[in-house]
Coordinates of C-alpha atoms and ligand atoms in Angstrom, one line a residue:
M1386 CA -1.6 -18.2 33.8
V1387 CA -3.4 -21.2 32.4
Q1388 CA -4.6 -23.8 35.0
T1389 CA -5.3 -27.4 34.5
Q1390 CA -5.3 -30.7 36.5
V1391 CA -3.1 -32.7 34.2
L1392 CA -0.6 -31.2 31.7
I1393 CA 0.2 -33.9 29.0
V1394 CA 3.2 -33.3 26.9
G1395 CA 3.1 -35.0 23.5
A1396 CA 0.1 -35.9 21.2
G1397 CA 1.6 -39.2 20.1
P1398 CA -0.5 -42.3 20.4
V1399 CA 0.4 -42.6 24.4
G1400 CA -0.4 -38.9 25.2
L1401 CA -3.7 -39.0 23.1
T1402 CA -4.8 -42.3 24.9
L1403 CA -3.9 -40.7 28.3
A1404 CA -6.1 -37.8 27.5
L1405 CA -9.1 -39.7 26.3
D1406 CA -8.9 -42.0 29.4
L1407 CA -8.5 -38.9 31.8
G1408 CA -11.1 -36.9 29.9
R1409 CA -13.7 -39.6 30.2
R1410 CA -13.0 -39.8 33.8
G1411 CA -13.8 -36.3 34.2
V1412 CA -10.3 -34.7 34.8
R1413 CA -9.5 -31.5 33.3
C1414 CA -6.3 -31.8 31.1
T1415 CA -4.4 -29.8 28.6
L1416 CA -2.5 -31.7 25.9
I1417 CA 0.2 -29.8 24.3
E1418 CA 2.1 -31.0 21.1
R1419 CA 5.2 -29.1 19.4
S1420 CA 4.3 -30.2 15.9
K1421 CA 1.7 -28.2 14.2
T1422 CA 0.1 -31.2 12.5
A1423 CA -0.3 -34.8 13.2
I1424 CA 2.5 -37.3 12.4
Q1425 CA 3.1 -37.8 8.7
L1426 CA 5.5 -40.7 9.0
P1427 CA 4.2 -44.4 9.0
K1428 CA 5.9 -45.8 12.1
M1429 CA 3.8 -48.3 14.0
E1430 CA 0.9 -50.3 12.2
R1431 CA -0.4 -52.8 14.6
C1432 CA -2.4 -52.4 17.6
N1433 CA -2.1 -55.6 19.6
A1434 CA -5.2 -57.4 21.1
R1435 CA -4.5 -55.8 24.5
T1436 CA -4.6 -52.3 23.2
M1437 CA -7.7 -53.2 21.2
E1438 CA -9.3 -54.3 24.4
I1439 CA -8.1 -51.0 26.1
Y1440 CA -9.7 -49.1 23.1
R1441 CA -12.9 -51.2 23.5
R1442 CA -13.2 -50.1 27.1
L1443 CA -12.6 -46.5 26.1
G1444 CA -15.5 -47.0 23.6
I1445 CA -13.6 -46.5 20.3
A1446 CA -12.5 -50.1 19.2
E1447 CA -15.0 -50.0 16.2
Q1448 CA -13.9 -46.5 15.2
V1449 CA -10.2 -47.9 15.1
R1450 CA -11.3 -50.7 13.0
D1451 CA -13.3 -48.7 10.6
A1452 CA -10.3 -46.6 10.0
G1453 CA -7.7 -49.4 9.8
L1454 CA -7.1 -52.4 7.4
P1455 CA -10.4 -54.0 6.4
R1456 CA -11.5 -56.7 8.7
N1457 CA -11.4 -59.6 6.1
A1458 CA -7.8 -58.9 5.0
P1459 CA -5.3 -61.6 5.8
M1460 CA -2.6 -60.8 8.2
D1461 CA -0.2 -63.4 6.9
V1462 CA 3.6 -63.1 7.0
F1463 CA 5.9 -64.4 4.4
L1464 CA 9.5 -64.9 3.5
A1465 CA 10.4 -64.9 -0.2
L1466 CA 13.1 -64.2 -2.5
S1467 CA 11.0 -61.2 -4.0
M1468 CA 7.3 -60.2 -4.0
A1469 CA 7.1 -62.0 -7.4
S1470 CA 8.4 -65.4 -6.1
P1471 CA 6.7 -68.3 -4.4
P1472 CA 7.1 -68.1 -0.6
L1473 CA 9.8 -69.8 1.3
V1474 CA 7.7 -69.7 4.3
H1475 CA 4.0 -68.6 4.5
L1476 CA 2.9 -68.1 8.2
P1477 CA -0.9 -67.7 8.1
C1478 CA -2.4 -65.4 10.7
P1479 CA -6.2 -64.9 11.0
S1480 CA -7.8 -61.7 9.7
V1481 CA -9.6 -59.7 12.2
A1482 CA -12.9 -61.1 11.0
E1483 CA -11.5 -64.7 11.4
A1484 CA -10.2 -64.0 14.8
T1485 CA -13.4 -62.3 15.9
A1486 CA -15.4 -65.4 14.8
E1487 CA -12.7 -67.6 16.8
I1488 CA -13.3 -65.5 19.9
A1489 CA -17.1 -65.6 19.6
A1490 CA -17.0 -69.5 19.4
H1491 CA -15.0 -69.9 22.5
N1492 CA -15.4 -69.3 26.2
D1493 CA -12.1 -70.2 27.6
G1494 CA -10.8 -67.1 29.3
G1495 CA -8.9 -65.8 26.4
L1496 CA -8.8 -62.3 24.8
L1497 CA -11.8 -60.2 24.0
E1498 CA -10.4 -58.5 20.8
P1499 CA -8.1 -59.3 18.0
Y1500 CA -5.3 -57.2 16.9
Q1501 CA -6.0 -54.4 14.3
L1502 CA -3.6 -53.1 11.6
I1503 CA -3.8 -49.4 11.5
S1504 CA -1.1 -47.0 10.4
Q1505 CA 0.2 -44.7 13.1
Y1506 CA -0.7 -41.6 10.7
T1507 CA -4.1 -42.8 10.5
L1508 CA -4.6 -43.7 14.4
E1509 CA -3.3 -40.4 15.7
P1510 CA -5.6 -38.2 13.8
L1511 CA -8.5 -40.4 14.7
L1512 CA -7.5 -40.3 18.4
R1513 CA -7.1 -36.6 18.2
S1514 CA -10.5 -35.9 16.5
I1515 CA -12.0 -38.1 19.5
V1516 CA -10.1 -36.4 22.2
E1517 CA -10.8 -32.8 20.9
K1518 CA -14.5 -33.6 21.3
L1519 CA -14.1 -34.0 25.2
P1520 CA -15.3 -30.9 27.0
N1521 CA -12.6 -31.2 29.7
V1522 CA -9.7 -31.6 27.4
T1523 CA -7.8 -28.8 25.7
V1524 CA -5.7 -29.9 22.8
R1525 CA -2.9 -27.5 21.8
F1526 CA -0.8 -28.5 18.5
G1527 CA 2.1 -26.1 17.7
C1528 CA 2.8 -25.7 21.4
E1529 CA 6.2 -26.8 22.9
L1530 CA 7.1 -27.5 26.6
I1531 CA 10.3 -25.6 27.2
S1532 CA 10.8 -26.1 30.9
F1533 CA 9.0 -26.9 34.2
K1534 CA 9.4 -26.8 38.0
Q1535 CA 7.4 -28.3 40.8
D1536 CA 6.8 -27.6 44.4
T1537 CA 4.5 -29.5 46.9
D1538 CA 1.2 -28.6 45.4
F1539 CA 1.9 -27.8 41.6
V1540 CA 3.9 -28.2 38.5
T1541 CA 4.6 -24.9 36.7
A1542 CA 5.5 -25.3 33.0
V1543 CA 6.7 -22.8 30.5
V1544 CA 5.5 -23.5 27.1
Q1545 CA 6.2 -21.9 23.6
P1546 CA 3.2 -21.7 21.2
N1547 CA 4.5 -21.5 17.7
D1548 CA 3.2 -18.0 16.9
A1549 CA 2.9 -16.3 20.1
A1550 CA 4.9 -15.4 23.3
E1551 CA 5.9 -17.9 26.0
E1552 CA 3.1 -18.9 28.4
T1553 CA 2.9 -20.6 31.8
I1554 CA 0.7 -23.5 32.6
R1555 CA 0.1 -24.5 36.1
A1556 CA -1.2 -28.1 36.6
S1557 CA -1.5 -30.5 39.6
Y1558 CA 0.4 -33.0 37.6
L1559 CA 2.6 -33.3 34.4
V1560 CA 3.0 -36.4 32.2
G1561 CA 5.7 -36.4 29.6
C1562 CA 4.5 -38.6 26.8
D1563 CA 6.9 -36.8 24.8
G1564 CA 8.8 -39.8 22.9
G1565 CA 12.3 -41.0 22.9
S1566 CA 14.0 -37.6 23.2
S1567 CA 11.7 -36.6 26.0
T1568 CA 12.4 -33.2 27.4
V1569 CA 10.3 -34.1 30.5
R1570 CA 12.6 -37.2 31.2
K1571 CA 15.8 -35.2 30.5
Q1572 CA 14.6 -32.3 32.9
L1573 CA 13.9 -34.7 35.6
G1574 CA 17.5 -36.1 35.1
I1575 CA 16.4 -39.6 34.6
P1576 CA 18.9 -41.9 32.6
L1577 CA 17.9 -44.5 30.2
Q1578 CA 19.5 -48.0 31.0
G1579 CA 20.3 -50.6 28.3
E1580 CA 21.7 -50.5 24.6
G1581 CA 21.2 -47.3 22.7
N1582 CA 22.1 -46.7 19.1
I1583 CA 22.2 -50.5 18.1
R1584 CA 21.7 -49.7 14.5
K1585 CA 20.3 -47.2 12.0
L1586 CA 17.7 -48.2 9.5
R1587 CA 15.6 -46.3 6.8
Q1588 CA 12.0 -46.6 6.6
A1589 CA 10.3 -45.4 3.2
L1590 CA 6.6 -44.9 2.5
F1591 CA 5.4 -45.9 -1.0
R1592 CA 2.3 -45.4 -2.9
C1593 CA 1.7 -48.6 -5.0
D1594 CA -2.0 -48.9 -6.0
D1595 CA -1.8 -52.4 -7.8
L1596 CA 0.6 -54.4 -5.7
Y1597 CA -1.8 -55.7 -3.1
E1598 CA -4.0 -57.5 -5.7
R1599 CA -0.9 -58.8 -7.7
I1600 CA 1.2 -60.6 -5.2
P1601 CA 1.4 -64.2 -6.5
M1602 CA 2.2 -65.5 -3.2
G1603 CA -1.0 -64.1 -1.6
K1604 CA -2.2 -61.1 0.4
G1605 CA -0.6 -60.6 3.8
R1606 CA 0.9 -57.9 6.0
H1607 CA 4.6 -58.7 6.2
Y1608 CA 6.9 -59.7 3.3
H1609 CA 10.6 -60.5 4.4
I1610 CA 12.8 -60.5 1.3
A1611 CA 15.6 -63.2 1.7
E1612 CA 18.2 -60.9 0.1
G1613 CA 21.3 -60.1 2.2
P1614 CA 22.9 -58.0 3.5
L1615 CA 20.1 -55.4 3.5
F1616 CA 17.0 -57.9 4.0
P1617 CA 14.2 -55.7 2.8
F1618 CA 11.2 -55.8 4.7
I1619 CA 7.8 -54.7 3.1
I1620 CA 4.8 -54.0 5.3
L1621 CA 1.3 -53.3 4.3
Q1622 CA -0.3 -50.3 5.5
D1623 CA -3.9 -49.9 6.4
S1624 CA -5.2 -48.5 3.0
T1625 CA -3.7 -51.5 1.1
R1626 CA -2.4 -48.9 -1.2
H1627 CA 0.6 -47.9 0.8
W1628 CA 3.6 -49.9 1.8
T1629 CA 6.6 -49.5 3.8
L1630 CA 9.9 -50.7 3.2
H1631 CA 12.7 -51.1 6.0
A1632 CA 16.3 -51.6 4.9
A1633 CA 19.8 -50.5 6.1
A1634 CA 20.2 -48.6 2.9
S1635 CA 23.0 -46.1 2.6
S1636 CA 20.9 -43.3 0.9
D1637 CA 17.2 -42.3 0.4
A1638 CA 17.5 -42.8 -3.2
E1639 CA 18.6 -46.5 -2.6
M1640 CA 15.4 -47.3 -1.0
A1641 CA 13.6 -46.9 -4.2
E1642 CA 16.0 -49.2 -5.9
I1643 CA 15.6 -51.6 -3.1
F1644 CA 11.8 -51.6 -3.3
K1645 CA 11.8 -51.9 -7.2
K1646 CA 14.2 -54.9 -7.0
S1647 CA 12.2 -56.5 -4.2
L1648 CA 9.0 -56.3 -6.4
A1649 CA 10.5 -57.9 -9.3
M1650 CA 7.6 -57.3 -11.3
P1651 CA 6.6 -54.2 -13.4
I1652 CA 4.4 -52.2 -11.1
E1653 CA 4.2 -48.4 -10.8
F1654 CA 5.0 -46.9 -7.4
E1655 CA 5.8 -43.5 -5.8
M1656 CA 8.1 -43.1 -3.0
L1657 CA 6.3 -40.6 -0.7
S1658 CA 8.9 -40.2 2.1
V1659 CA 12.1 -41.7 3.6
N1660 CA 13.2 -41.2 7.1
E1661 CA 16.2 -42.8 9.1
W1662 CA 15.5 -44.3 12.6
T1663 CA 17.6 -45.8 15.2
Q1664 CA 17.1 -48.9 17.0
H1665 CA 17.4 -48.9 20.9
L1666 CA 16.5 -51.3 23.8
L1667 CA 16.3 -48.8 26.6
C1668 CA 14.2 -48.2 29.7
A1669 CA 14.3 -45.4 32.1
E1670 CA 15.7 -45.7 35.6
R1671 CA 12.7 -44.1 36.9
Y1672 CA 9.1 -43.3 35.6
G1673 CA 8.9 -40.0 37.3
D1674 CA 9.6 -37.7 40.2
G1675 CA 7.0 -36.1 42.5
R1676 CA 4.2 -34.6 40.4
V1677 CA 5.7 -35.4 37.1
F1678 CA 5.7 -38.8 35.2
V1679 CA 6.8 -40.2 32.0
A1680 CA 5.0 -42.6 29.8
G1681 CA 5.4 -44.4 26.4
D1682 CA 8.7 -43.9 24.3
A1683 CA 9.8 -41.4 26.9
A1684 CA 10.0 -44.2 29.4
H1685 CA 11.0 -47.2 27.2
L1686 CA 12.4 -47.6 23.8
V1687 CA 12.1 -51.0 22.0
I1688 CA 12.9 -52.2 18.4
P1689 CA 9.5 -52.5 16.9
T1690 CA 10.0 -56.2 16.0
G1691 CA 7.0 -57.7 18.0
G1692 CA 5.2 -54.3 18.1
L1693 CA 5.9 -53.5 21.7
G1694 CA 6.4 -49.9 21.4
M1695 CA 3.1 -48.1 21.2
N1696 CA 1.3 -50.8 22.7
T1697 CA 3.4 -50.9 25.9
G1698 CA 2.9 -47.2 26.2
V1699 CA -0.8 -47.5 25.8
G1700 CA -0.5 -50.0 28.9
D1701 CA 1.3 -47.3 30.7
A1702 CA -1.4 -44.6 29.8
V1703 CA -4.3 -46.6 31.2
D1704 CA -2.3 -47.6 34.2
L1705 CA -1.4 -44.2 35.2
S1706 CA -4.8 -42.5 34.2
W1707 CA -7.3 -44.0 36.7
K1708 CA -4.5 -43.3 39.5
L1709 CA -4.4 -39.6 38.6
A1710 CA -8.1 -39.3 38.4
A1711 CA -8.5 -41.2 41.8
T1712 CA -5.7 -38.8 43.4
L1713 CA -7.3 -35.8 42.1
A1714 CA -10.8 -36.9 43.2
G1715 CA -9.4 -37.4 46.8
W1716 CA -10.0 -41.2 47.3
G1717 CA -6.6 -42.2 45.8
G1718 CA -4.2 -43.0 48.7
P1719 CA -0.7 -41.9 49.0
Q1720 CA 0.8 -45.0 47.6
L1721 CA -1.5 -44.9 44.5
L1722 CA 0.5 -42.8 42.1
A1723 CA 3.8 -44.4 43.4
S1724 CA 2.6 -47.7 42.4
Y1725 CA 2.7 -46.5 38.6
E1726 CA 6.4 -46.9 38.4
A1727 CA 6.3 -50.1 40.6
E1728 CA 3.8 -51.7 38.0
R1729 CA 4.9 -50.3 34.8
R1730 CA 8.6 -50.2 35.0
P1731 CA 9.0 -53.9 35.3
I1732 CA 6.6 -54.4 32.3
G1733 CA 8.9 -51.9 30.4
L1734 CA 12.0 -53.8 31.2
R1735 CA 10.3 -57.2 30.4
N1736 CA 9.1 -55.9 27.0
V1737 CA 12.6 -54.6 26.2
R1738 CA 13.7 -58.2 26.9
A1739 CA 10.9 -59.5 24.6
S1740 CA 11.9 -57.1 21.8
R1741 CA 15.5 -58.1 22.1
A1742 CA 14.4 -61.8 21.8
A1743 CA 12.4 -61.1 18.8
M1744 CA 15.3 -59.3 17.2
T1745 CA 17.7 -61.9 18.1
G1746 CA 15.6 -64.4 16.4
R1747 CA 15.3 -62.3 13.2
L1748 CA 19.1 -61.8 13.2
G1749 CA 19.3 -65.7 13.6
W1750 CA 17.3 -66.7 10.4
R1751 CA 19.2 -63.8 8.5
A1752 CA 22.5 -65.3 9.4
A1753 CA 21.6 -68.4 7.3
Y1754 CA 21.9 -66.3 4.2
R1755 CA 24.5 -67.3 1.7
P1756 CA 25.0 -65.7 -1.8
N1757 CA 24.0 -68.9 -3.5
I1758 CA 20.3 -68.5 -2.1
R1759 CA 18.8 -68.0 -5.5
D1760 CA 20.8 -70.9 -7.2
N1761 CA 19.1 -73.9 -8.6
T1762 CA 21.8 -76.1 -7.1
P1763 CA 21.8 -78.5 -4.1
E1764 CA 23.7 -75.8 -2.1
G1765 CA 21.2 -73.1 -3.1
R1766 CA 18.3 -75.4 -2.1
A1767 CA 20.1 -76.1 1.3
T1768 CA 20.6 -72.4 2.0
R1769 CA 16.8 -71.8 1.4
A1770 CA 15.8 -74.8 3.4
E1771 CA 17.9 -73.8 6.3
M1772 CA 16.8 -70.1 6.2
A1773 CA 13.2 -71.3 5.9
A1774 CA 13.4 -73.6 8.8
L1775 CA 15.0 -70.9 11.1
F1776 CA 12.4 -68.4 10.0
D1777 CA 9.5 -70.8 10.8
I1778 CA 10.8 -70.9 14.4
Q1779 CA 12.2 -67.4 15.0
Q1780 CA 9.5 -65.4 13.3
R1781 CA 6.8 -66.9 15.8
K1782 CA 8.7 -64.9 18.5
V1783 CA 7.1 -61.9 16.7
T1784 CA 3.9 -62.9 15.8
E1785 CA 2.9 -65.4 18.5
I1786 CA 3.4 -63.6 21.7
S1787 CA 0.0 -63.2 23.1
G1788 CA 1.3 -63.7 26.5
I1789 CA 3.6 -60.8 26.3
E1790 CA 1.0 -58.7 24.9
A1791 CA -1.8 -59.4 27.4
G1792 CA -0.5 -61.7 30.1
Y1793 CA 1.6 -59.2 32.0
R1794 CA 1.0 -59.3 35.8
Y1795 CA 1.9 -56.6 38.4
V1796 CA 3.9 -59.0 40.4
D1797 CA 5.5 -56.8 43.0
S1798 CA 2.9 -54.0 43.1
P1799 CA 1.9 -52.4 46.2
I1800 CA -1.5 -52.2 45.3
V1801 CA -2.5 -55.7 44.8
C1802 CA -2.9 -58.4 47.6
R1803 CA -0.2 -60.8 47.4
E1804 CA -0.7 -64.6 47.5
P1805 CA 1.8 -67.2 48.7
G1806 CA 3.8 -68.7 45.9
D1807 CA 5.0 -67.4 42.6
G1808 CA 2.0 -67.9 40.5
P1809 CA 1.9 -68.6 36.6
D1810 CA 4.9 -67.4 34.6
P1811 CA 4.1 -63.8 33.8
D1812 CA 6.5 -64.0 31.0
N1813 CA 5.1 -66.9 29.1
P1814 CA 4.9 -65.9 25.5
F1815 CA 1.6 -67.6 25.3
Y1816 CA -1.4 -66.1 27.2
I1817 CA -2.8 -68.5 29.9
P1818 CA -5.9 -67.0 31.7
T1819 CA -5.4 -66.5 35.3
T1820 CA -6.9 -64.5 38.1
W1821 CA -3.8 -64.3 40.2
P1822 CA -3.6 -60.9 41.7
G1823 CA -2.1 -58.2 39.4
A1824 CA -3.2 -60.1 36.2
R1825 CA -5.8 -58.6 33.7
L1826 CA -9.2 -60.2 34.3
P1827 CA -9.6 -62.7 31.7
H1828 CA -12.5 -62.3 29.2
V1829 CA -15.6 -64.5 29.7
W1830 CA -18.9 -64.5 27.8
L1831 CA -21.9 -64.2 30.0
N1832 CA -25.2 -66.2 29.3
D1833 CA -26.6 -63.4 27.3
D1834 CA -23.4 -63.5 25.1
A1835 CA -22.3 -60.2 26.4
A1836 CA -18.6 -59.9 27.5
L1837 CA -18.3 -59.5 31.2
H1838 CA -15.7 -56.8 30.7
D1839 CA -18.5 -54.7 29.0
H1840 CA -20.4 -54.6 32.3
L1841 CA -17.6 -53.3 34.2
G1842 CA -17.9 -49.6 35.2
P1843 CA -15.0 -47.0 35.5
G1844 CA -14.4 -47.7 39.2
Y1845 CA -13.6 -51.0 41.0
T1846 CA -15.8 -54.1 40.7
L1847 CA -16.6 -56.8 43.2
L1848 CA -17.5 -59.9 41.2
R1849 CA -19.7 -62.4 43.0
L1850 CA -19.7 -65.6 41.1
G1851 CA -21.6 -69.0 40.9
G1852 CA -24.3 -67.8 43.2
T1853 CA -21.8 -67.3 46.2
R1854 CA -23.4 -66.6 49.6
A1855 CA -20.1 -64.9 50.9
N1856 CA -20.6 -61.9 53.0
T1857 CA -18.9 -59.1 51.3
S1858 CA -20.6 -56.3 53.2
S1859 CA -17.4 -55.4 55.2
L1860 CA -15.4 -54.8 52.0
E1861 CA -18.2 -52.9 50.5
R1862 CA -18.5 -50.7 53.6
S1863 CA -14.7 -50.0 53.5
F1864 CA -14.8 -48.8 50.0
R1865 CA -17.7 -46.5 51.0
E1866 CA -15.8 -45.2 53.9
I1867 CA -12.8 -44.3 51.6
H1868 CA -15.3 -42.8 49.0
A1869 CA -13.9 -44.9 46.3
P1870 CA -16.2 -46.0 43.7
L1871 CA -17.3 -49.8 43.8
D1872 CA -19.9 -51.6 41.9
V1873 CA -21.0 -55.1 43.0
L1874 CA -21.8 -57.6 40.3
E1875 CA -23.5 -60.9 40.7
V1876 CA -22.2 -63.0 37.8
A1877 CA -24.6 -65.9 36.9
G1878 CA -23.6 -69.2 35.1
D1879 CA -21.0 -72.0 35.8
R1880 CA -18.5 -70.9 33.1
P1881 CA -17.3 -67.6 34.6
R1882 CA -16.8 -69.4 38.0
E1883 CA -15.0 -72.2 36.3
I1884 CA -12.7 -69.8 34.4
Y1885 CA -12.0 -67.5 37.4
Q1886 CA -11.7 -70.3 39.9
F1887 CA -12.8 -68.2 42.9
D1888 CA -16.3 -67.1 44.1
V1889 CA -15.2 -63.4 44.9
L1890 CA -12.9 -61.2 42.9
L1891 CA -12.0 -57.5 43.2
V1892 CA -11.1 -55.9 39.9
R1893 CA -9.5 -52.4 39.5
P1894 CA -10.6 -49.5 37.2
D1895 CA -8.0 -50.9 34.7
L1896 CA -9.5 -54.4 34.9
H1897 CA -6.4 -55.8 36.8
L1898 CA -7.1 -58.0 39.7
V1899 CA -6.6 -56.7 43.3
W1900 CA -7.7 -59.8 45.2
R1901 CA -9.6 -63.2 45.0
G1902 CA -10.9 -65.6 47.4
N1903 CA -14.0 -67.5 48.3
E1904 CA -14.6 -66.0 51.7
L1905 CA -13.5 -62.4 52.8
P1906 CA -10.8 -62.5 55.6
Q1907 CA -11.5 -60.9 58.9
D1908 CA -9.5 -57.8 58.0
A1909 CA -11.4 -57.2 54.7
A1910 CA -10.8 -53.6 55.2
K1911 CA -7.2 -54.1 54.4
I1912 CA -8.0 -55.1 50.9
A1913 CA -9.7 -51.8 50.3
M1914 CA -6.9 -50.0 51.8
V1915 CA -4.3 -51.8 49.6
A1916 CA -6.5 -51.4 46.3
T1917 CA -6.6 -47.7 46.9
G1918 CA -3.1 -47.3 47.8
R1919 CA -3.4 -46.6 51.5
P1920 CA -0.9 -48.0 53.8
P1921 CA -3.1 -49.9 56.3
S1922 CA -2.0 -48.0 59.3
R1923 CA -3.6 -44.9 57.7
L1924 CA -7.2 -45.7 57.7
Ligands
LIG297 C1 9.6 -48.1 12.0 C2 8.8 -48.2 13.3 C3 7.8 -49.2 13.4 C4 7.0 -49.3 14.6 N1 6.0 -50.3 14.6 C5 5.3 -50.4 15.8 C6 4.3 -51.4 15.9 O1 3.8 -51.9 15.0 N2 3.6 -51.4 17.1 C7 4.0 -50.7 18.1 O2 3.3 -50.9 19.4 N3 4.9 -49.7 18.0 C8 5.5 -49.6 16.9 N4 6.6 -48.7 16.8 C9 6.8 -47.9 18.0 C10 5.9 -46.7 18.0 O3 5.9 -45.9 16.9 C11 6.2 -45.6 19.2 O4 6.4 -46.5 20.4 C12 5.1 -44.8 19.4 O5 5.1 -43.8 18.7 C13 5.3 -44.2 20.7 O6 4.4 -43.3 21.1 P1 4.5 -42.0 22.1 O7 3.3 -41.5 22.1 O8 5.0 -42.5 23.4 O9 5.7 -41.2 21.6 P2 5.8 -40.4 20.1 O10 4.9 -41.2 19.1 O11 7.2 -40.2 19.8 O12 5.1 -39.0 20.5 C14 5.6 -38.0 21.1 C15 5.1 -36.8 20.9 O13 5.5 -35.7 21.6 C16 5.9 -34.5 20.9 N5 6.7 -33.7 21.6 C17 8.2 -34.2 21.9 N6 8.7 -33.1 22.8 C18 7.7 -32.2 22.9 C19 7.8 -31.1 23.7 N7 9.0 -30.6 24.2 N8 6.7 -30.2 23.8 C20 5.5 -30.7 23.1 N9 5.6 -32.0 22.4 C21 6.6 -32.6 22.2 C22 6.4 -35.2 19.5 O14 6.4 -34.1 18.5 C23 5.6 -36.3 19.4 O15 4.3 -35.9 18.7 C24 7.3 -48.6 15.7 C25 8.3 -47.5 15.6 C26 9.0 -47.3 14.3 C27 10.1 -46.2 14.4

């Protein structure tokens, strides 16, 4: 029987990210994937800014950027009658290089990394190659989870390698990162709640070498074609030679016709693949049971409008990872793993709502379509103007949602110290820096131009700001008694103190805040107990 600490089922982006973080934290894990090879279909193409911050913390952001769309490529979004027409709407979005320069020029508590366009079929093999180098992670492609059972100490899983007999793997914990049709979720009997099977679409992948250089309206990443009822949507992939087309076509062959018509210029192309996919807005009723958890698409399914699928799953992975590592190391308290569901399920539900809002907006501008849209008549011009005006408003719900991407806060978490009042709106689409407990620590530049985030180690960090004289020794002692890793960092300079607004902050291993204040309370030990998932009466 194979023994491991954590068995991860599914080597999609979420399972791979979880394996990477667990592996770096010294946890022995086995990652099994039923496919023999990595994903061939395009699926996602945009890591959002928060995912890129997470990848920076995992030490791979530059590798992801090197493999993705070149840094200078514009990320603009267009609405047009065809790829050869002038745009009806042009929404400029900064290239990675421009956004990086913008971030470097400001010290206002914003985001540390910009987004990155990288096709899922590029990202997954890259993550896999990185994970396979970790000595304590075993990666097995062509190995399917068949069933599992758990008792108080272990999970025992039956797996089926492609070319061999069934095997048993015994693990302390099992995480189902096995996608929308999750075997793990189904075996736990966890239902999905929300709207399933909303509509079916086809996605086709094209190779079209010349298109990128020849689009008269300019280079960008998203091209919406204002042609009802199918509304072709053309997305640039990371090579700049590959494109996907989304449309509600009735056959695979029709996808090539739609692409040709949407190009409206003589350009050679090859259709490489077509697949059908179904839109859902669903969230699991629970995120696990006992020693078994679900993460990523196994736990929530959104419409990709807004790019909240994989990106939400990466957030799940880094929330669960340090809690598993802490529990296995012995310093994680009994509430720590339970806080995974308390923290991440509300974010899953929230992102399902945000995805619904983005999709509703898209349907809103599409509803302005009239067959006269191409006519050079007052009516045709009016149709175009109405659709353009609606697009200009609604499309921003897809592209300008930094608050949804990075401003999530673990409002009802049992492992952060609550403050009186509600705090800033955690569902604001625009990111507003805050150190309210449960929020992600805002990024600040230090005096030496290094990012504070880069100074934070794998455990907890007590930030002491603005030359504070606050006595934090009792809290430090409490962490030592629990054997939980804590670094104490004096942060010089006025700007971090201005942005963070408090003298002392306690930050978790995933860079979310536990507590803030200017003086420690009398019962500072309670902060350590809450942070590490211990009911206060147990210490
Ligand atoms: C058209 C489209 C565009 C998208 N665009 C974006 C975007 O821009 N941004 C974004 O964030 N998201 C996007 N998404 C969503 C994104 O693709 C998914 O959210 C993401 O793939 C989820 O990752 P995952 O690792 O949770 O699951 P998956 O990627 O589904 O991976 C699950 C893995 O588990 C394996 N598996 C399943 N069952 C078993 C088993 N029993 N044993 C072993 N292995 C098993 C599967 O083979 C698979 O490899 C898009 C999706 C689609 C369809």
